[in-house]
Coordinates of C-alpha atoms in Angstrom, one line a residue:
M1 CA 159.6 105.5 64.0
K2 CA 157.3 108.2 65.3
K3 CA 156.6 109.4 61.7
L4 CA 156.1 105.9 60.4
L5 CA 153.7 105.0 63.2
L6 CA 151.7 108.2 62.6
A7 CA 151.4 107.6 58.9
T8 CA 150.6 103.9 59.3
V9 CA 147.8 104.5 61.9
T10 CA 146.3 107.3 59.8
G11 CA 146.5 105.5 56.5
A12 CA 144.9 102.3 57.9
A13 CA 142.1 104.3 59.4
V14 CA 141.4 106.1 56.2
A15 CA 141.5 102.9 54.2
S16 CA 139.0 101.3 56.6
G17 CA 136.4 103.5 54.9
A18 CA 136.0 100.8 52.3
Y19 CA 134.4 98.6 55.0
L20 CA 130.6 98.6 55.0
V21 CA 128.1 97.1 57.5
S22 CA 124.8 95.6 56.4
N23 CA 121.4 96.4 58.0
Q24 CA 117.7 95.8 58.3
N25 CA 115.1 96.0 55.6
E26 CA 113.1 99.0 56.7
S27 CA 112.4 102.4 55.2
Y28 CA 115.1 105.1 55.5
T29 CA 114.8 107.7 58.3
S30 CA 117.4 110.4 58.6
L31 CA 119.7 109.8 61.6
P32 CA 120.3 112.9 63.7
Q33 CA 123.9 112.0 64.1
L34 CA 124.4 113.0 60.4
D35 CA 124.2 116.6 61.5
Y36 CA 127.8 116.1 62.9
V37 CA 129.2 114.5 59.7
P38 CA 131.0 117.1 57.5
A39 CA 129.6 117.4 54.0
D40 CA 133.1 117.1 52.6
T41 CA 134.0 113.8 54.2
V42 CA 136.1 111.7 51.9
F43 CA 134.5 108.5 53.0
F44 CA 131.3 107.5 54.8
W45 CA 129.9 104.2 56.0
S46 CA 126.8 103.7 58.1
Q47 CA 124.4 101.5 59.9
L48 CA 121.6 104.0 60.0
E49 CA 118.9 101.8 61.5
G50 CA 119.0 99.4 64.4
F51 CA 120.8 96.2 63.4
P52 CA 120.2 92.9 65.4
Y53 CA 124.0 92.3 65.6
L54 CA 123.8 89.8 68.5
K55 CA 121.2 87.7 66.7
Y56 CA 123.3 88.0 63.5
L57 CA 126.5 86.9 65.3
D58 CA 124.9 83.7 66.6
V59 CA 123.9 82.8 63.0
L60 CA 127.2 83.9 61.4
P61 CA 129.4 80.9 60.6
S62 CA 132.8 80.8 62.3
A63 CA 134.5 80.9 58.9
F64 CA 133.0 84.3 58.3
K65 CA 134.1 85.8 61.6
N66 CA 137.8 85.9 60.4
T67 CA 139.0 85.2 63.9
H68 CA 141.8 83.0 62.5
Q69 CA 143.1 86.0 60.5
V70 CA 143.1 88.1 63.7
D71 CA 144.9 85.2 65.5
E72 CA 147.5 85.0 62.8
L73 CA 148.1 88.8 63.0
L74 CA 148.5 88.5 66.7
K75 CA 151.1 85.9 66.4
V76 CA 153.1 88.2 64.1
M77 CA 152.6 91.2 66.4
E78 CA 153.7 89.2 69.5
Q79 CA 157.0 88.1 68.0
G80 CA 160.0 89.6 69.7
S81 CA 159.4 92.2 72.4
P82 CA 156.3 94.2 71.6
S83 CA 156.3 97.8 72.8
S84 CA 153.6 99.1 75.1
N85 CA 151.9 100.7 72.1
E86 CA 151.9 97.3 70.3
L87 CA 150.7 95.5 73.4
F88 CA 147.8 97.9 73.7
F89 CA 146.6 97.1 70.2
I90 CA 147.4 93.4 70.7
N91 CA 145.1 93.4 73.7
L92 CA 142.3 95.1 71.8
F93 CA 142.6 92.6 68.9
K94 CA 142.5 89.7 71.4
A95 CA 139.4 91.2 73.1
Y96 CA 137.7 91.4 69.7
S97 CA 138.7 87.9 68.6
N98 CA 137.4 86.4 71.9
S99 CA 134.2 88.4 71.8
L100 CA 133.2 86.7 68.6
N101 CA 132.8 83.4 70.4
S102 CA 129.2 84.2 71.2
S103 CA 126.7 87.0 71.2
A104 CA 126.9 87.1 75.0
D105 CA 130.7 87.5 74.9
F106 CA 130.3 90.3 72.3
A107 CA 127.7 92.2 74.4
N108 CA 129.8 91.8 77.6
T109 CA 133.0 93.1 75.8
W110 CA 131.7 95.9 73.7
G111 CA 128.3 96.8 75.2
A112 CA 126.4 96.1 71.9
D113 CA 122.8 95.0 71.6
N114 CA 120.3 94.2 68.8
E115 CA 119.7 97.9 68.1
F116 CA 123.3 98.5 67.0
K117 CA 123.9 101.6 64.9
L118 CA 127.2 102.8 63.4
I119 CA 128.6 105.6 61.3
G120 CA 132.2 106.2 60.1
Y121 CA 133.6 109.2 58.3
S122 CA 136.4 111.6 58.2
V123 CA 137.0 115.1 59.4
G124 CA 139.6 116.1 56.9
L125 CA 142.0 113.1 57.2
L126 CA 140.9 112.4 60.8
P127 CA 139.0 109.1 60.9
V128 CA 135.9 108.9 63.1
A129 CA 133.8 106.0 64.2
R130 CA 130.6 106.4 66.2
A131 CA 128.3 103.7 67.5
Q132 CA 125.1 103.4 69.4
L133 CA 125.4 100.8 72.1
A134 CA 123.4 99.4 75.0
N135 CA 126.2 100.2 77.4
V136 CA 128.9 102.7 76.5
D137 CA 130.7 102.2 79.8
T138 CA 131.3 98.5 78.9
F139 CA 133.0 99.6 75.7
L140 CA 135.2 102.2 77.5
Q141 CA 136.1 99.7 80.2
T142 CA 137.3 97.2 77.6
V143 CA 139.6 99.8 76.1
K144 CA 140.9 100.9 79.5
S145 CA 141.6 97.3 80.5
A146 CA 143.7 96.8 77.3
A147 CA 145.6 100.0 78.1
D148 CA 146.2 99.0 81.8
N149 CA 147.5 95.5 80.7
A150 CA 149.9 97.2 78.2
G151 CA 151.1 100.0 80.5
I152 CA 149.5 102.7 78.4
R153 CA 148.6 105.8 80.3
Y154 CA 145.3 107.5 79.7
E155 CA 143.7 110.8 80.9
T156 CA 140.1 111.7 81.5
S157 CA 138.9 115.3 80.9
Q158 CA 136.0 117.4 79.5
L159 CA 135.7 118.9 76.0
E160 CA 132.7 121.2 75.5
G161 CA 131.0 119.3 78.3
L162 CA 131.7 115.9 76.9
P163 CA 133.6 113.3 79.0
V164 CA 136.8 112.4 77.0
T165 CA 139.3 109.7 77.6
R166 CA 142.7 110.1 75.9
F167 CA 144.9 107.0 75.5
V168 CA 148.4 108.3 74.9
I169 CA 150.5 106.7 72.2
E170 CA 154.1 107.6 72.7
Q171 CA 157.4 106.9 71.1
G172 CA 160.1 107.3 73.8
S173 CA 159.3 110.5 75.6
E174 CA 157.4 112.0 72.7
K175 CA 153.7 111.8 72.1
V176 CA 152.7 110.5 68.7
L177 CA 149.0 110.9 69.0
D178 CA 146.0 110.3 71.4
L179 CA 143.4 107.7 70.7
V180 CA 140.3 109.5 72.0
V181 CA 137.1 108.0 73.2
S182 CA 134.1 110.0 74.3
T183 CA 130.5 109.2 75.2
K184 CA 127.3 111.0 74.9
G185 CA 124.1 109.3 75.9
N186 CA 124.2 105.8 74.4
W187 CA 126.7 106.9 71.7
V188 CA 130.4 106.2 71.8
T189 CA 132.9 108.0 69.6
V190 CA 136.4 106.9 68.7
T191 CA 138.9 109.1 66.9
A192 CA 142.4 110.4 67.2
D193 CA 144.1 113.7 68.2
T194 CA 147.2 114.0 66.0
P195 CA 149.8 116.7 65.2
F196 CA 148.1 117.4 61.9
N197 CA 144.6 118.3 63.2
T198 CA 143.4 121.3 65.1
E199 CA 141.3 121.4 68.3
N200 CA 138.3 122.5 66.3
D201 CA 138.7 119.4 64.1
L202 CA 138.7 117.3 67.3
K203 CA 135.5 119.0 68.5
I204 CA 133.8 118.2 65.3
A205 CA 135.1 114.6 65.3
L206 CA 133.7 114.1 68.8
A207 CA 130.3 115.6 67.8
A208 CA 130.9 118.4 70.4
T209 CA 130.3 121.0 67.7
Q210 CA 128.7 120.8 64.3
P211 CA 130.6 121.3 61.0
T212 CA 130.0 124.4 58.9
K213 CA 128.1 122.3 56.5
A214 CA 126.8 118.8 57.5
L215 CA 126.2 115.8 55.3
S216 CA 122.5 115.9 56.4
Q217 CA 122.1 119.2 54.5
T218 CA 123.3 117.9 51.2
G219 CA 120.6 115.3 50.4
R220 CA 123.4 113.0 49.2
I221 CA 122.3 109.9 51.2
E222 CA 118.7 110.3 50.0
Q223 CA 120.0 110.7 46.4
Y224 CA 122.1 107.5 46.6
I225 CA 119.2 105.5 48.0
Q226 CA 117.0 106.7 45.1
D227 CA 119.6 106.3 42.4
Y228 CA 120.8 102.8 43.3
Q229 CA 117.6 101.3 44.7
L230 CA 119.0 100.9 48.3
D231 CA 116.8 100.3 51.3
G232 CA 118.4 103.1 53.2
H233 CA 119.6 101.2 56.3
S234 CA 123.2 100.9 55.3
V235 CA 124.8 103.3 52.9
G236 CA 128.5 104.1 52.3
Y237 CA 130.6 105.8 49.8
L238 CA 134.1 106.8 48.8
D239 CA 134.2 110.3 47.2
T240 CA 136.9 110.0 44.5
T241 CA 136.5 113.6 43.4
L242 CA 137.3 115.0 46.9
L243 CA 140.1 112.5 47.3
V244 CA 141.8 113.4 44.0
D245 CA 141.3 117.2 44.7
A246 CA 143.0 116.7 48.0
I247 CA 146.0 115.0 46.5
T248 CA 146.4 117.7 43.8
A249 CA 145.6 120.5 46.3
K250 CA 143.0 121.9 44.0
D251 CA 141.6 123.8 47.0
P252 CA 144.6 124.5 49.3
Q253 CA 142.3 125.7 52.1
S254 CA 140.2 122.5 52.3
N255 CA 140.5 120.7 55.6
T256 CA 141.6 117.4 53.9
T257 CA 144.3 119.1 51.8
K258 CA 145.7 121.0 54.8
M259 CA 145.9 117.8 56.9
L260 CA 147.5 116.0 54.0
D261 CA 150.1 118.8 53.8
S262 CA 150.8 118.5 57.5
L263 CA 151.1 114.7 57.3
L264 CA 153.6 114.9 54.4
A265 CA 155.6 117.5 56.3
L266 CA 155.7 115.3 59.4
S267 CA 156.9 112.4 57.3
G268 CA 159.6 114.5 55.7
N269 CA 158.1 114.2 52.2
Q270 CA 156.5 117.6 51.8
D271 CA 157.4 117.7 48.1
A272 CA 156.1 114.2 47.3
L273 CA 153.1 115.4 45.4
N274 CA 154.6 118.5 43.7
M275 CA 154.4 116.8 40.3
V276 CA 150.6 116.9 40.3
R277 CA 150.1 120.0 42.3
N278 CA 149.9 122.6 39.6
P279 CA 146.9 124.2 37.8
E280 CA 147.2 121.9 34.8
C281 CA 147.1 118.7 36.8
Q282 CA 144.5 120.0 39.2
K283 CA 142.1 120.5 36.3
D284 CA 142.9 117.4 34.3
F285 CA 142.7 115.0 37.3
S286 CA 139.6 116.7 38.6
D287 CA 137.9 116.3 35.2
M288 CA 138.8 112.6 35.1
A289 CA 137.6 112.0 38.7
S290 CA 134.3 113.8 37.9
N291 CA 133.5 111.1 35.4
W292 CA 133.7 108.5 38.1
P293 CA 132.8 110.5 41.2
A294 CA 132.1 107.9 43.8
I295 CA 132.0 104.2 44.8
V296 CA 128.6 103.7 46.5
S297 CA 127.5 100.6 48.5
G298 CA 124.5 99.7 50.6
T299 CA 121.9 97.1 51.5
Q300 CA 119.0 96.4 49.3
S301 CA 117.3 94.1 51.8
I302 CA 118.0 92.0 54.8
D303 CA 116.1 89.4 56.8
I304 CA 117.6 88.0 60.0
T305 CA 116.1 85.6 62.4
S306 CA 117.6 83.3 65.1
Q307 CA 117.9 80.6 62.4
Y308 CA 119.0 82.3 59.2
A309 CA 120.2 85.5 57.6
D310 CA 119.5 86.7 54.1
V311 CA 121.4 89.9 53.1
K312 CA 121.5 91.6 49.7
V313 CA 124.2 94.3 49.1
S314 CA 124.7 96.5 46.0
T315 CA 128.0 98.2 45.1
V316 CA 128.1 100.8 42.3
F317 CA 131.2 102.3 40.6
A318 CA 129.2 105.5 39.8
S319 CA 129.9 107.1 36.5
N320 CA 128.4 109.8 34.2
D321 CA 130.8 109.1 31.4
N322 CA 128.0 108.0 29.1
K323 CA 130.2 107.3 26.1
V324 CA 132.4 104.8 28.0
L325 CA 129.4 103.3 29.8
D326 CA 127.6 102.8 26.5
A327 CA 130.6 101.1 24.9
I328 CA 130.9 98.8 28.0
S329 CA 127.2 98.1 28.0
K330 CA 127.3 96.9 24.4
T331 CA 129.7 94.1 25.4
R332 CA 127.1 92.6 27.9
G333 CA 126.4 89.0 27.1
F334 CA 124.1 86.2 28.1
L335 CA 124.1 84.4 31.5
P336 CA 121.9 81.3 31.8
A337 CA 119.1 81.6 34.3
H338 CA 120.5 78.9 36.7
T339 CA 123.8 80.8 37.0
K340 CA 122.0 83.9 38.3
N341 CA 119.9 82.1 41.0
I342 CA 121.4 81.5 44.4
G343 CA 121.3 77.9 45.5
S344 CA 121.1 76.4 42.0
A345 CA 124.6 74.9 42.0
M346 CA 127.4 73.7 44.3
V347 CA 129.6 76.2 42.4
S348 CA 128.9 78.1 39.2
L349 CA 130.8 80.7 37.2
A350 CA 129.3 82.4 34.1
Y351 CA 130.7 85.1 31.8
G352 CA 128.5 87.0 29.5
V353 CA 130.2 88.8 26.6
D354 CA 129.3 89.9 23.2
A355 CA 132.5 89.0 21.4
S356 CA 131.7 91.2 18.4
Q357 CA 131.7 94.3 20.6
I358 CA 134.9 93.7 22.5
S359 CA 137.1 95.4 19.9
P360 CA 134.8 98.4 19.5
M361 CA 134.6 98.9 23.2
V362 CA 138.4 98.8 23.6
N363 CA 138.7 101.2 20.7
T364 CA 136.2 103.6 22.3
V365 CA 138.0 103.6 25.7
W366 CA 141.4 103.8 24.1
A367 CA 140.4 106.7 21.8
R368 CA 138.7 108.5 24.7
F369 CA 142.0 108.6 26.6
A370 CA 144.2 109.1 23.5
S371 CA 142.3 112.0 22.2
A372 CA 141.7 113.8 25.5
E373 CA 143.2 117.3 25.7
F374 CA 145.6 117.0 28.7
S375 CA 148.0 119.7 30.0
C376 CA 149.2 117.8 33.0
Q377 CA 152.7 116.4 32.1
P378 CA 152.3 113.0 33.7
L379 CA 149.1 112.5 31.8
V380 CA 150.5 113.9 28.6
A381 CA 153.4 111.4 28.9
A382 CA 151.0 108.5 29.5
Q383 CA 148.9 109.6 26.6
A384 CA 151.9 109.6 24.2
Q385 CA 152.7 106.0 25.3
S386 CA 149.1 104.9 24.7
K387 CA 149.2 106.2 21.1
D388 CA 151.9 103.6 20.3
A389 CA 149.5 100.9 21.1
N390 CA 147.3 99.5 18.4
P391 CA 144.1 97.8 19.5
A392 CA 143.3 96.8 16.0
A393 CA 145.0 93.5 16.5
L394 CA 142.2 92.7 19.0
A395 CA 139.6 92.8 16.3
M396 CA 141.4 89.9 14.5
M397 CA 141.4 87.8 17.7
T398 CA 137.7 88.5 18.7
G399 CA 136.6 88.0 15.1
M400 CA 137.3 84.3 15.4
L401 CA 134.8 84.1 18.3
G402 CA 132.0 85.0 15.8
S403 CA 128.6 85.4 17.5
L404 CA 129.7 84.3 21.0
K405 CA 127.5 85.7 23.7
G406 CA 128.6 83.8 26.8
M407 CA 129.8 80.7 28.5
S408 CA 129.3 79.0 31.9
L409 CA 130.4 76.1 34.0
S410 CA 128.3 74.8 36.8
V411 CA 129.0 71.9 39.2
L412 CA 125.5 71.3 40.3
D413 CA 126.2 68.4 42.7
M414 CA 128.8 65.7 43.2
D415 CA 129.7 62.9 45.5
I416 CA 133.4 62.0 45.8
I417 CA 134.7 58.4 46.6
E418 CA 138.0 56.6 46.2
H419 CA 138.5 55.0 42.8
A420 CA 137.8 51.3 43.0
E421 CA 140.7 50.2 40.9
N422 CA 143.2 53.0 41.8
P423 CA 143.5 53.5 45.5
G424 CA 144.5 57.0 46.4
M425 CA 142.7 58.4 43.4
P426 CA 139.4 60.4 43.8
D427 CA 136.4 59.3 41.7
F428 CA 132.9 60.4 41.3
K429 CA 130.1 58.3 42.8
S430 CA 127.8 60.8 41.2
L431 CA 128.3 64.0 39.3
D432 CA 125.9 66.6 38.0
L433 CA 127.7 69.1 35.7
L434 CA 126.8 71.5 33.0
L435 CA 129.0 73.5 30.6
T436 CA 127.3 75.9 28.3
V437 CA 128.3 78.1 25.3
S438 CA 125.7 80.6 24.0
A439 CA 125.8 82.4 20.7
D440 CA 123.5 83.9 18.1
D441 CA 124.6 81.1 15.8
V442 CA 126.0 78.5 18.2
E443 CA 126.1 75.8 15.5
A444 CA 128.5 77.9 13.3
L445 CA 130.6 78.5 16.4
F446 CA 130.7 74.8 17.1
N447 CA 131.9 74.2 13.5
I448 CA 134.7 76.7 13.9
A449 CA 135.8 74.9 17.1
K450 CA 135.8 71.6 15.3
S451 CA 138.4 72.9 12.8
F452 CA 140.9 73.1 15.7
A453 CA 140.0 69.5 16.9
P454 CA 140.3 66.9 14.1
Q455 CA 138.8 64.2 16.2
F456 CA 135.5 66.1 16.2
A457 CA 135.5 66.7 12.4
S458 CA 132.8 64.1 11.7
L459 CA 130.7 65.0 14.7
T460 CA 127.3 66.4 13.8
L461 CA 124.8 67.5 16.4
P462 CA 121.1 66.9 15.9
E463 CA 119.1 70.1 15.3
D464 CA 116.2 68.7 17.4
G465 CA 118.2 69.1 20.6
S466 CA 118.8 65.4 21.2
A467 CA 122.1 64.6 22.8
I468 CA 125.2 62.7 21.7
E469 CA 127.2 60.7 24.2
M470 CA 130.8 62.1 24.4
N471 CA 132.6 59.6 26.6
E472 CA 134.6 58.1 23.7
Y473 CA 135.9 61.6 22.9
L474 CA 137.4 62.1 26.4
P475 CA 141.3 62.5 26.4
P476 CA 143.3 59.4 27.2
G477 CA 143.5 58.7 30.9
L478 CA 140.4 60.7 31.7
E479 CA 137.5 58.4 32.6
L480 CA 133.9 59.1 33.7
N481 CA 131.6 56.3 34.9
A482 CA 128.5 58.4 34.1
S483 CA 127.5 59.3 30.6
L484 CA 128.6 62.7 29.3
Y485 CA 126.3 64.3 26.7
L486 CA 126.6 67.1 24.1
A487 CA 123.6 68.8 22.6
L488 CA 122.3 71.8 20.8
K489 CA 119.7 73.4 23.0
G490 CA 118.2 76.3 21.0
Q491 CA 121.0 79.0 20.8
H492 CA 123.1 77.1 23.3
L493 CA 125.7 74.3 23.2
A494 CA 125.4 72.2 26.3
L495 CA 127.9 69.6 27.7
Y496 CA 126.4 67.8 30.7
T497 CA 126.1 64.8 32.9
G498 CA 123.7 63.7 35.6
E499 CA 120.0 64.4 36.1
L500 CA 120.4 68.0 37.3
G501 CA 122.8 68.6 34.4
E502 CA 120.2 67.3 31.9
K503 CA 117.4 69.3 33.7
F504 CA 119.2 72.6 33.4
A505 CA 120.4 71.8 29.9
N506 CA 116.9 71.2 28.7
S507 CA 115.8 74.5 30.3
L508 CA 118.2 76.4 27.9
T509 CA 115.9 75.6 24.9
E510 CA 113.4 78.3 26.1
Q511 CA 116.1 80.9 26.9
T512 CA 116.7 83.4 24.2
V513 CA 120.3 84.7 23.9
E514 CA 120.0 88.3 25.0
A515 CA 122.2 90.8 26.8
N516 CA 121.5 90.3 30.6
G517 CA 124.9 90.7 32.3
F518 CA 128.6 90.4 32.5
M519 CA 129.4 87.8 35.2
A520 CA 127.6 85.6 37.7
F521 CA 129.3 83.5 40.5
S522 CA 127.6 81.3 43.1
I523 CA 128.8 78.9 45.7
D524 CA 127.4 76.6 48.3
S525 CA 130.3 76.7 50.7
N526 CA 129.4 73.6 52.8
K527 CA 128.9 71.3 49.8
F528 CA 131.8 72.6 47.7
F529 CA 134.5 72.6 50.4
K530 CA 133.3 69.3 51.8
S531 CA 133.8 67.6 48.5
L532 CA 137.1 69.4 47.9
I533 CA 138.5 68.3 51.2
K534 CA 137.2 64.7 50.8
A535 CA 139.0 64.5 47.4
A536 CA 142.2 65.8 49.0
E537 CA 142.0 63.3 51.8
I538 CA 141.6 60.4 49.4
A539 CA 144.7 61.7 47.4
G540 CA 146.7 62.2 50.6
E541 CA 147.1 65.9 50.0
E542 CA 146.8 68.6 52.6
M543 CA 144.3 71.4 52.1
P544 CA 144.7 74.9 53.6
E545 CA 143.2 75.1 57.1
E546 CA 140.9 77.9 55.9
F547 CA 139.0 75.5 53.7
E548 CA 138.1 73.2 56.7
R549 CA 136.4 76.1 58.5
F550 CA 133.7 76.1 55.8
I551 CA 132.6 72.6 56.6
G552 CA 129.3 72.5 58.4
Q553 CA 128.6 76.1 57.5
N554 CA 125.3 76.2 55.5
T555 CA 126.1 79.3 53.5
Q556 CA 125.2 80.2 50.0
M557 CA 126.5 83.2 48.1
Q558 CA 125.6 84.8 44.7
I559 CA 127.5 87.7 43.0
N560 CA 126.3 89.3 39.8
L561 CA 128.3 91.9 37.8
D562 CA 126.5 94.2 35.3
V563 CA 126.5 97.7 34.0
A564 CA 123.7 100.2 34.3
D565 CA 123.1 103.8 33.1
K566 CA 124.7 105.1 36.4
G567 CA 127.7 102.9 36.5
I568 CA 129.2 99.4 36.9
V569 CA 127.1 97.4 39.5
T570 CA 128.0 94.4 41.6
D571 CA 125.1 92.8 43.5
A572 CA 125.8 90.3 46.2
E573 CA 123.5 88.1 48.2
I574 CA 124.5 85.8 51.1
V575 CA 122.1 83.3 52.7
I576 CA 123.2 81.7 56.0
K577 CA 121.1 78.9 57.6
K578 CA 121.9 77.7 61.1
L579 CA 122.6 74.0 61.1

């Protein structure tokens, strides 16, 4: 149990490095606290400029606070007879959940204000979180109160002149680890003191001493900001190269590798990684990781007032494998303008793909792996299996798609009512919908599609873009009170209904099919879930409780996926307006 708890706490803390906090739209200024972050940290996330967290919390919809998920976790944790350790974390989770009720509750619980700053990183495998607060004593008192109510003992001492409070996590009479909290000025630091770290590791984690080489000396943050057009206020990354090198023990003396060795020994699995801990695997895996060296994320802009929040975040799967990136880039397709603009639709999903390039792309990626010179046995075995696959069959499948460049479906607006003649059946009082197919020769593609649907064999679309009513072609049992139209709009096939559907369909005529992305998704949560729940109520069906939490939340979200010369990029924007 002791070993399991130790591994679980450490693994969860390291995994939390994927979490990133957004921040304000101001120019980047180096934070002095980065002098205490090791240059070889495996992960890093930050709030480098003061963030108006209390103002943001008052605008943030309850559905986005995830308190229900915390409450469900608490129910599971409270089952049976929780130990003192479990009660300690239960109390902390409860304090967190309750603090999200209002900005005042959050400030009174954690001591935060509207100049909130935060950094998280690792010293080896030791997770560290540091935050600038208005009142560090408030934060410490909340943790102490959780410990007191759980019967967890804690000790106060000094380390290099810093006040340190150790919350002792024990299993029986044996200590598993200490949760350590220290304060310095208006900064609070939370980390752990475990059997696999040294006292010097703890001193660095608590910012009592500086590492041999600090992140601030590398220029890495500045480079990421420049390379990925970030605003510099929130930057985070996962260093895949360092992570892989630690797993393979490429540098046995690195702090991360030594801690991982100790952790494996404590769990009784010291030989678990022997298969990849040899010179051949160290080289092969390191070479592979170097082609995709990091996952980088950060804010591009943010605007927060007492009435709304507008946040843009970019995440990049960084790569310097130009051959693969070029092959992927050639499969980029066309996304209609309305699918890439936030707020245009109730819900919209678009895929851009150059069908003629799918097979060449797969061949390139497959050949890249199949022809690589590996010496590592697990990779050699995987390579041998891959050679049995034949991606040529894919060419036959994609060849039927001809000049396809993209497709989209957008529910622009709708009003759900009960069907007049069939009680218990949802119906549309109004519906604005647009389905598009884009291609270099969309008419030829339409003719290919007709060969699979005999009922459309005699259907000819006017070349001038005028529409044909399609209601008579709907499948039996599917009725639509409004007229459904099909039309050729330049290089696009548009199936639409409603005034908005017609408006956006007509706008396609001026849009040239060109490569502009891979995927676009948008949603207006209040409109979409309100209609979805209304339809379920009419049909007498129960919807998940999570859906109801989005009602009354005026939130719009846009996510775009694309590829650039430095990697695969996901851009996300969320706009929240207070109702």
